[in-house]
PDB file of C-alpha atoms in Angstrom:
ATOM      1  CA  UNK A  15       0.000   0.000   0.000  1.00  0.00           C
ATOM      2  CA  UNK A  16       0.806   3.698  -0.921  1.00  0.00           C
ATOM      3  CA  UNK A  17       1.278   6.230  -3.344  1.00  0.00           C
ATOM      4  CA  UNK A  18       4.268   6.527  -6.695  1.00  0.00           C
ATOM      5  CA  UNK A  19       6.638   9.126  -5.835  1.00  0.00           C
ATOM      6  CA  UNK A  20       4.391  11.112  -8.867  1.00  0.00           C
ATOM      7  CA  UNK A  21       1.459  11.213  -7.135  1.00  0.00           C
ATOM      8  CA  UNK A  22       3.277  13.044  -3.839  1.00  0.00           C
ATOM      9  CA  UNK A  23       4.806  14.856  -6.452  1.00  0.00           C
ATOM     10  CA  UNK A  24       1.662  16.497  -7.794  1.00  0.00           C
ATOM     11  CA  UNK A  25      -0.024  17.134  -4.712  1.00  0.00           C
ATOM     12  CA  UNK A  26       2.297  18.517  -2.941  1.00  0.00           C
ATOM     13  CA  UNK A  27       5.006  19.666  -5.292  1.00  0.00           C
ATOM     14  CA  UNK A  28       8.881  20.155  -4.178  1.00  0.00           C
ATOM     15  CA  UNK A  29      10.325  18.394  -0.923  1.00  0.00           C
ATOM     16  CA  UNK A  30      11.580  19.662   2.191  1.00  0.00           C
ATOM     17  CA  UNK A  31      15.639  19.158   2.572  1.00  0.00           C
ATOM     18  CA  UNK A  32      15.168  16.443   5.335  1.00  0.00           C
ATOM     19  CA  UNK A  33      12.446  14.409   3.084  1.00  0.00           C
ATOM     20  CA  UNK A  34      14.003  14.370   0.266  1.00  0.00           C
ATOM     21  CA  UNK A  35      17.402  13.284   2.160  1.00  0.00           C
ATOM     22  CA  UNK A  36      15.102  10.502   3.574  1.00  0.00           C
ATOM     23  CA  UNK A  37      14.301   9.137   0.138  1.00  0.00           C
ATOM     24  CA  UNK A  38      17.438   9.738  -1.971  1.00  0.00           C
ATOM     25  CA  UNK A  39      19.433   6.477  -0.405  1.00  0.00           C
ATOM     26  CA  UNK A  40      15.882   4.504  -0.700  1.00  0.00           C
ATOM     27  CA  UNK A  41      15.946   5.012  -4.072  1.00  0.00           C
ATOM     28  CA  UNK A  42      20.051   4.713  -4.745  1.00  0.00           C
ATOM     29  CA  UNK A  43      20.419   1.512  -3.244  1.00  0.00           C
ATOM     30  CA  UNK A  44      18.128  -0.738  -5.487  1.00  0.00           C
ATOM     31  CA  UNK A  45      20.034   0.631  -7.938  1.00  0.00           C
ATOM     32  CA  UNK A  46      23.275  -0.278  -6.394  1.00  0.00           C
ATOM     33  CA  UNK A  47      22.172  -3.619  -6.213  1.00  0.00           C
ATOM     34  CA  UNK A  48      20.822  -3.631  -9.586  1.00  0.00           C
ATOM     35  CA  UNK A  49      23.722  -2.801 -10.704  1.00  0.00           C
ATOM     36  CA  UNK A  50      26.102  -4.962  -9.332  1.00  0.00           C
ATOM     37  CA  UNK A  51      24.163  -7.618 -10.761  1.00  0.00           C
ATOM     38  CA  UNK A  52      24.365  -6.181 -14.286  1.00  0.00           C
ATOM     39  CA  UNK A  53      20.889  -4.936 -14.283  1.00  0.00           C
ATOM     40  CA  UNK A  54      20.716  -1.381 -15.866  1.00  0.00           C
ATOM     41  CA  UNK A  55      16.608  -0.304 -15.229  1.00  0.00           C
ATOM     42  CA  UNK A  56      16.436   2.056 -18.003  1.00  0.00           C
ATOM     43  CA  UNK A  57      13.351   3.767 -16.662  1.00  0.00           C
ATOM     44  CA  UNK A  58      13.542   5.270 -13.627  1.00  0.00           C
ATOM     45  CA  UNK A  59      10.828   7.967 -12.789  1.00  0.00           C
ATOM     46  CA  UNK A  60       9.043   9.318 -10.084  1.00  0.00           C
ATOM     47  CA  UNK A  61       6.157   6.806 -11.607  1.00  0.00           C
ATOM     48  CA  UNK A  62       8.279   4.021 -10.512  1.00  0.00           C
ATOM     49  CA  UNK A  63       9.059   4.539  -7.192  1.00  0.00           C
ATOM     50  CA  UNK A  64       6.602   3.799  -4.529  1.00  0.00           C
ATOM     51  CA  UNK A  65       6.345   5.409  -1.572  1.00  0.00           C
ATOM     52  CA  UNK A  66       4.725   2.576   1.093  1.00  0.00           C
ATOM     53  CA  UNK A  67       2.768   4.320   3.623  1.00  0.00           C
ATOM     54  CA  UNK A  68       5.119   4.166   6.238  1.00  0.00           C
ATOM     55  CA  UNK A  69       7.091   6.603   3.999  1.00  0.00           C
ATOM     56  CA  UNK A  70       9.588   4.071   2.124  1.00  0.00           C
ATOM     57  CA  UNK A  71      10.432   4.475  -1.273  1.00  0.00           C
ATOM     58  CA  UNK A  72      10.761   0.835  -3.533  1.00  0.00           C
ATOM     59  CA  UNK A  73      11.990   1.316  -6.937  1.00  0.00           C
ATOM     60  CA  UNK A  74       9.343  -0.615  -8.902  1.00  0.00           C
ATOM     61  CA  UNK A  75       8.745  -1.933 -12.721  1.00  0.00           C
ATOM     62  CA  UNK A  76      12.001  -3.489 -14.333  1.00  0.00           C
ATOM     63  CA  UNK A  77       9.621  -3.948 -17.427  1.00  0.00           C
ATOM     64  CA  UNK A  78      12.395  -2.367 -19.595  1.00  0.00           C
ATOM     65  CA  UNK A  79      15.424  -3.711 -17.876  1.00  0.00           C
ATOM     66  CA  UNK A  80      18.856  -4.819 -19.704  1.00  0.00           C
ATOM     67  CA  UNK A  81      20.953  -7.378 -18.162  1.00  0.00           C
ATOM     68  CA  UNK A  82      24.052  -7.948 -18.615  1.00  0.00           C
ATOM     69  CA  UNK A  83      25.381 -11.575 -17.573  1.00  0.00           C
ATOM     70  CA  UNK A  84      29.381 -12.082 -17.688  1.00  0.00           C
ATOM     71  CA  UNK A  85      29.661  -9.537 -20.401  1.00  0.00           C
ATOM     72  CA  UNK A  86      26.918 -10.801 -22.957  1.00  0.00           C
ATOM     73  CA  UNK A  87      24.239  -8.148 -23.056  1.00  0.00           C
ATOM     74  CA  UNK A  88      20.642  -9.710 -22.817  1.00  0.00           C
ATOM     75  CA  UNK A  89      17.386  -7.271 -23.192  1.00  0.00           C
ATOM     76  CA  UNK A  90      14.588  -7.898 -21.663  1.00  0.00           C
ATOM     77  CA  UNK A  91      12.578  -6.087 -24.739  1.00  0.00           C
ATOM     78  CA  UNK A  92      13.455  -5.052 -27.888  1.00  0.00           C
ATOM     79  CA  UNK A  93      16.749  -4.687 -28.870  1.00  0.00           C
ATOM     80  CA  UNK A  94      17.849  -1.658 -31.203  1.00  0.00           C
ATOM     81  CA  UNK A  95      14.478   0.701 -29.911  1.00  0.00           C
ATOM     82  CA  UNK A  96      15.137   3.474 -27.956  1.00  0.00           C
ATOM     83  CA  UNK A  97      13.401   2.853 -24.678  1.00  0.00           C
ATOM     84  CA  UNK A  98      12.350   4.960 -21.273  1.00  0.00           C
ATOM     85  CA  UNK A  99      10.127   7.890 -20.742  1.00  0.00           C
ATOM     86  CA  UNK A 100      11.859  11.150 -22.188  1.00  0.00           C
ATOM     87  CA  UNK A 101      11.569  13.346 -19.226  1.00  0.00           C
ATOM     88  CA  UNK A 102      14.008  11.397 -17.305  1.00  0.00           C
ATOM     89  CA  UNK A 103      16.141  10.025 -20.222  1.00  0.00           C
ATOM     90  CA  UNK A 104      20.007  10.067 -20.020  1.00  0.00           C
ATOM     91  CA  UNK A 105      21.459  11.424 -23.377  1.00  0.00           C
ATOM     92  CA  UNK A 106      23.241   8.125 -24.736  1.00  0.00           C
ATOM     93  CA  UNK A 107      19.884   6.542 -23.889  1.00  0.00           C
ATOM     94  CA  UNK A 108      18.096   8.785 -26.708  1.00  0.00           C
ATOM     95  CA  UNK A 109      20.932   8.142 -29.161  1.00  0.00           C
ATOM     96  CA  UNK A 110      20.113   4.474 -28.736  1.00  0.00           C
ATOM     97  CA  UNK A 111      23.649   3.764 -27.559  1.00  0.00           C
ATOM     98  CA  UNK A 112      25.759   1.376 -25.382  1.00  0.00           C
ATOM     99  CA  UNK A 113      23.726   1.778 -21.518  1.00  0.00           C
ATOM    100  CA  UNK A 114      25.201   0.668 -18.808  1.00  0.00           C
ATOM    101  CA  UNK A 115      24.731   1.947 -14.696  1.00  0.00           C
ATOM    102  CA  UNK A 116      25.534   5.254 -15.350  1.00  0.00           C
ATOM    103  CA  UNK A 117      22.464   6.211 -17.766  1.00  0.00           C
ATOM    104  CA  UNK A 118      20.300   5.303 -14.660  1.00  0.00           C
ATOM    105  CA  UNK A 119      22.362   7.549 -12.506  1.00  0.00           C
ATOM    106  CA  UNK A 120      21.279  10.299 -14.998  1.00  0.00           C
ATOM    107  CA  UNK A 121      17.554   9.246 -14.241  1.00  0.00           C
ATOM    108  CA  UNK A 122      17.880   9.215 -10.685  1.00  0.00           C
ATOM    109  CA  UNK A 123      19.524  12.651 -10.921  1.00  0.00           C
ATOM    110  CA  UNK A 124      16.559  14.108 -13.128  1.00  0.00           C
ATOM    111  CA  UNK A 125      14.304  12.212 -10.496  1.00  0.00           C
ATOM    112  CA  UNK A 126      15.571  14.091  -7.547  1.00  0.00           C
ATOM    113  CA  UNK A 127      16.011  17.459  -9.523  1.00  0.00           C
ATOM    114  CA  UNK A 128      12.123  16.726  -9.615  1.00  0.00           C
ATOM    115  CA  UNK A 129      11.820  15.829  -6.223  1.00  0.00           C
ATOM    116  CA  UNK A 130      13.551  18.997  -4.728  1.00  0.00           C
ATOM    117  CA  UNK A 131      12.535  21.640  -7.333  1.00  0.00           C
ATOM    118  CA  UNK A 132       9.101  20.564  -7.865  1.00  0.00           C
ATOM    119  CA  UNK A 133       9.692  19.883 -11.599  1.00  0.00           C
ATOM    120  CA  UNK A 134      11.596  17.899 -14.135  1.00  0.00           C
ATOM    121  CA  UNK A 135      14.603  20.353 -15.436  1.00  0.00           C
ATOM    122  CA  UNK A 136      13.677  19.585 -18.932  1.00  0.00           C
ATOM    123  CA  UNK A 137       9.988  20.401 -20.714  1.00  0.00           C
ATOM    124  CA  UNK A 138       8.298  20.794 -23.697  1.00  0.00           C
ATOM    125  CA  UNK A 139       5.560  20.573 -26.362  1.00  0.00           C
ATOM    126  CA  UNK A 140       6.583  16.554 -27.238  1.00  0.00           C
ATOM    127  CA  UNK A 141       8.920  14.040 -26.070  1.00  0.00           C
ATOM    128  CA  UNK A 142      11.436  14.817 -28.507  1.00  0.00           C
ATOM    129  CA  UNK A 143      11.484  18.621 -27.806  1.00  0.00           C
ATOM    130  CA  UNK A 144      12.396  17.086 -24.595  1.00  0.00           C
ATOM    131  CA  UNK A 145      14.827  14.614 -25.986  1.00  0.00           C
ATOM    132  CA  UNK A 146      17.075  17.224 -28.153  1.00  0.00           C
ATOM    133  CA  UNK A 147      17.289  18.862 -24.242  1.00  0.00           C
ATOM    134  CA  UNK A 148      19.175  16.067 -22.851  1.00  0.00           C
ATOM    135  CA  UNK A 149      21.080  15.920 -25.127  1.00  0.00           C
ATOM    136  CA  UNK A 150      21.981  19.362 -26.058  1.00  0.00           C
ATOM    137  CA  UNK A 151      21.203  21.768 -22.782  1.00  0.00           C
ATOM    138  CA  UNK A 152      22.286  22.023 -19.401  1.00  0.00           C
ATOM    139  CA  UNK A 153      19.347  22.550 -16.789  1.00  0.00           C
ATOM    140  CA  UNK A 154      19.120  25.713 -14.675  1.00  0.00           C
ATOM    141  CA  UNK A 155      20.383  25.504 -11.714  1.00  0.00           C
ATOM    142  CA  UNK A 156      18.522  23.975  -8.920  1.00  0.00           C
ATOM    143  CA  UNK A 157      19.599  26.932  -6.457  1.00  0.00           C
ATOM    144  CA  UNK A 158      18.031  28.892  -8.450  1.00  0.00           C
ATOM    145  CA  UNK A 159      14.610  27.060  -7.923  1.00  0.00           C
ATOM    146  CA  UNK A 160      15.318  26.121  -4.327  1.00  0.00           C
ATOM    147  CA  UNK A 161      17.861  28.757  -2.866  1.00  0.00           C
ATOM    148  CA  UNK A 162      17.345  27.002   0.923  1.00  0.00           C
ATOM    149  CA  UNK A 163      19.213  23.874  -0.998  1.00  0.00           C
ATOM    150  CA  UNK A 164      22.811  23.361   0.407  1.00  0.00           C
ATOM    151  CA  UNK A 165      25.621  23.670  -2.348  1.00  0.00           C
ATOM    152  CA  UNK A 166      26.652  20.306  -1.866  1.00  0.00           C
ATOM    153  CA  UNK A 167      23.135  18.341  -2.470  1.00  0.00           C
ATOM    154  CA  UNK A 168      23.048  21.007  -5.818  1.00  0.00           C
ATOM    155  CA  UNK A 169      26.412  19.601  -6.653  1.00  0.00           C
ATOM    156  CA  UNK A 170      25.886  15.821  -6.341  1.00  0.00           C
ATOM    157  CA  UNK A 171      22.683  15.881  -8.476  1.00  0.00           C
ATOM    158  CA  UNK A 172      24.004  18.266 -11.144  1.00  0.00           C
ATOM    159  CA  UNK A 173      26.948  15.796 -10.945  1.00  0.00           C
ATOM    160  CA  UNK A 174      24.153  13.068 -12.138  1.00  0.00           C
ATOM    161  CA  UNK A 175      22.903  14.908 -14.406  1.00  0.00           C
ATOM    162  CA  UNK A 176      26.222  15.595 -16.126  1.00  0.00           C
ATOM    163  CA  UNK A 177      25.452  15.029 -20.443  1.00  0.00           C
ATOM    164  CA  UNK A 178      28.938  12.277 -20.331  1.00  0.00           C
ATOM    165  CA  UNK A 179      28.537   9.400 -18.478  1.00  0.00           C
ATOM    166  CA  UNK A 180      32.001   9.563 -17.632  1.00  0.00           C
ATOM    167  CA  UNK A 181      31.542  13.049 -15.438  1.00  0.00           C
ATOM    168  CA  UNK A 182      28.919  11.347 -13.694  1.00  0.00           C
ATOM    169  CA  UNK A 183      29.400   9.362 -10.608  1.00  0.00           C
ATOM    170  CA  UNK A 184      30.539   5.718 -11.553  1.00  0.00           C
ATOM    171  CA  UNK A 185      28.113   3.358  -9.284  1.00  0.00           C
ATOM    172  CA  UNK A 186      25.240   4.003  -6.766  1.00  0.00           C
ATOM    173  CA  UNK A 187      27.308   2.961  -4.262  1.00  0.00           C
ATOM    174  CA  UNK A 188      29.516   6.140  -4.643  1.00  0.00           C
ATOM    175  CA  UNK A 189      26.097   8.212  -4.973  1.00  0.00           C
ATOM    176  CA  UNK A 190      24.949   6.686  -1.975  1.00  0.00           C
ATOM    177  CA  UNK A 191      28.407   7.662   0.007  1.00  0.00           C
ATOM    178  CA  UNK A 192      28.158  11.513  -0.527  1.00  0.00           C
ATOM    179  CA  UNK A 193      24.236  11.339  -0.275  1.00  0.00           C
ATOM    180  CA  UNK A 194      25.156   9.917   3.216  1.00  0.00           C
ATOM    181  CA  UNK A 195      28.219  12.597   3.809  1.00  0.00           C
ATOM    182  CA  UNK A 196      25.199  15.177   3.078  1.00  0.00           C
ATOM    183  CA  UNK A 197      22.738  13.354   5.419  1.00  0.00           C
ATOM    184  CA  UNK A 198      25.093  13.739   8.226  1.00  0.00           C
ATOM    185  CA  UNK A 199      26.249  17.159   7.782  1.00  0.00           C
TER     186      UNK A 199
END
């Protein structure tokens, strides 16, 4: 029982600090272990994480999931088709290329640029207006939306939501050690 992260999301629009910081390593740590077993989601959205009603979050539908088992990539749907919902897409998963943790990192940082600034950083008239802003624009800064924010919390998810997966964190598990650094300062 309980509500998709969405739901909260449209009722009551951006998160305090301290709720938000409650949810962040809920969500991070499926995808740690995800990831470590070669599982990359590939949709991650407020839609898919459920908030129980003792105020956990569960990262939900692997529907679109690729796994990747000692090195051989095996899809769980269609190979070659661009897949995900464009809001939260990371760039190289519009382009249709190579996915692997990282690109879920990117979703995860567009998911909690949602969660504290009350909207996704990209919008537009159609998904692909959308798309081309993944892959071509840098969002505004969350400080400016949310100037109580601490500069470090900014930092880590504009780090996710950096366009090269290689200037994004590497794992979850990394994620999930400054997320905690931020928890306790």
């Amino acid at each position: 029982p309980g509500k998709t992260l969405k739901s909260y999301l449209q009722k009551r629009g951006a998160f305090a600090l301290q709720l938000g910081l409650h949810l962040m390593p809920q969500i991070a740590s499926p995808l740690q272990a995800a990831g470590g077993q070669g599982i990359v989601h590939r949709d991650i959205k407020p839609e898919n994480i459920m908030i129980s009603q003792k105020g956990e979050a569960k990262v939900a539908d692997f529907g679109l999931a690729q796994l990747s088992l000692s090195g051989e990539k095996l899809n769980l749907t269609q190979e070659g088709v661009t897949m995900g919902t464009p809001l939260y897409m990371s760039p190289e998963q519009v382009q249709g290329r190579k996915l692997d943790v990282r690109s879920d990192l990117y979703s995860f940082g567009v998911t909690c640029y949602h969660l504290f600034g009350g909207r996704p950083p990209f919008q537009g008239e159609t998904a692909v207006a959308v798309a081309v802003q993944h892959l071509q624009d840098q969002p505004r800064q969350l400080r400016e939306l949310r100037p109580d924010l601490p500069q470090p919390l900014c930092d880590l998810i504009h780090r996710l939501l950096e366009k090269q997966p290689d200037r994004r964190y590497p794992d979850a598990a990394t994620v999930l050690e400054d997320i905690r650094k931020l928890i306790k300062a």
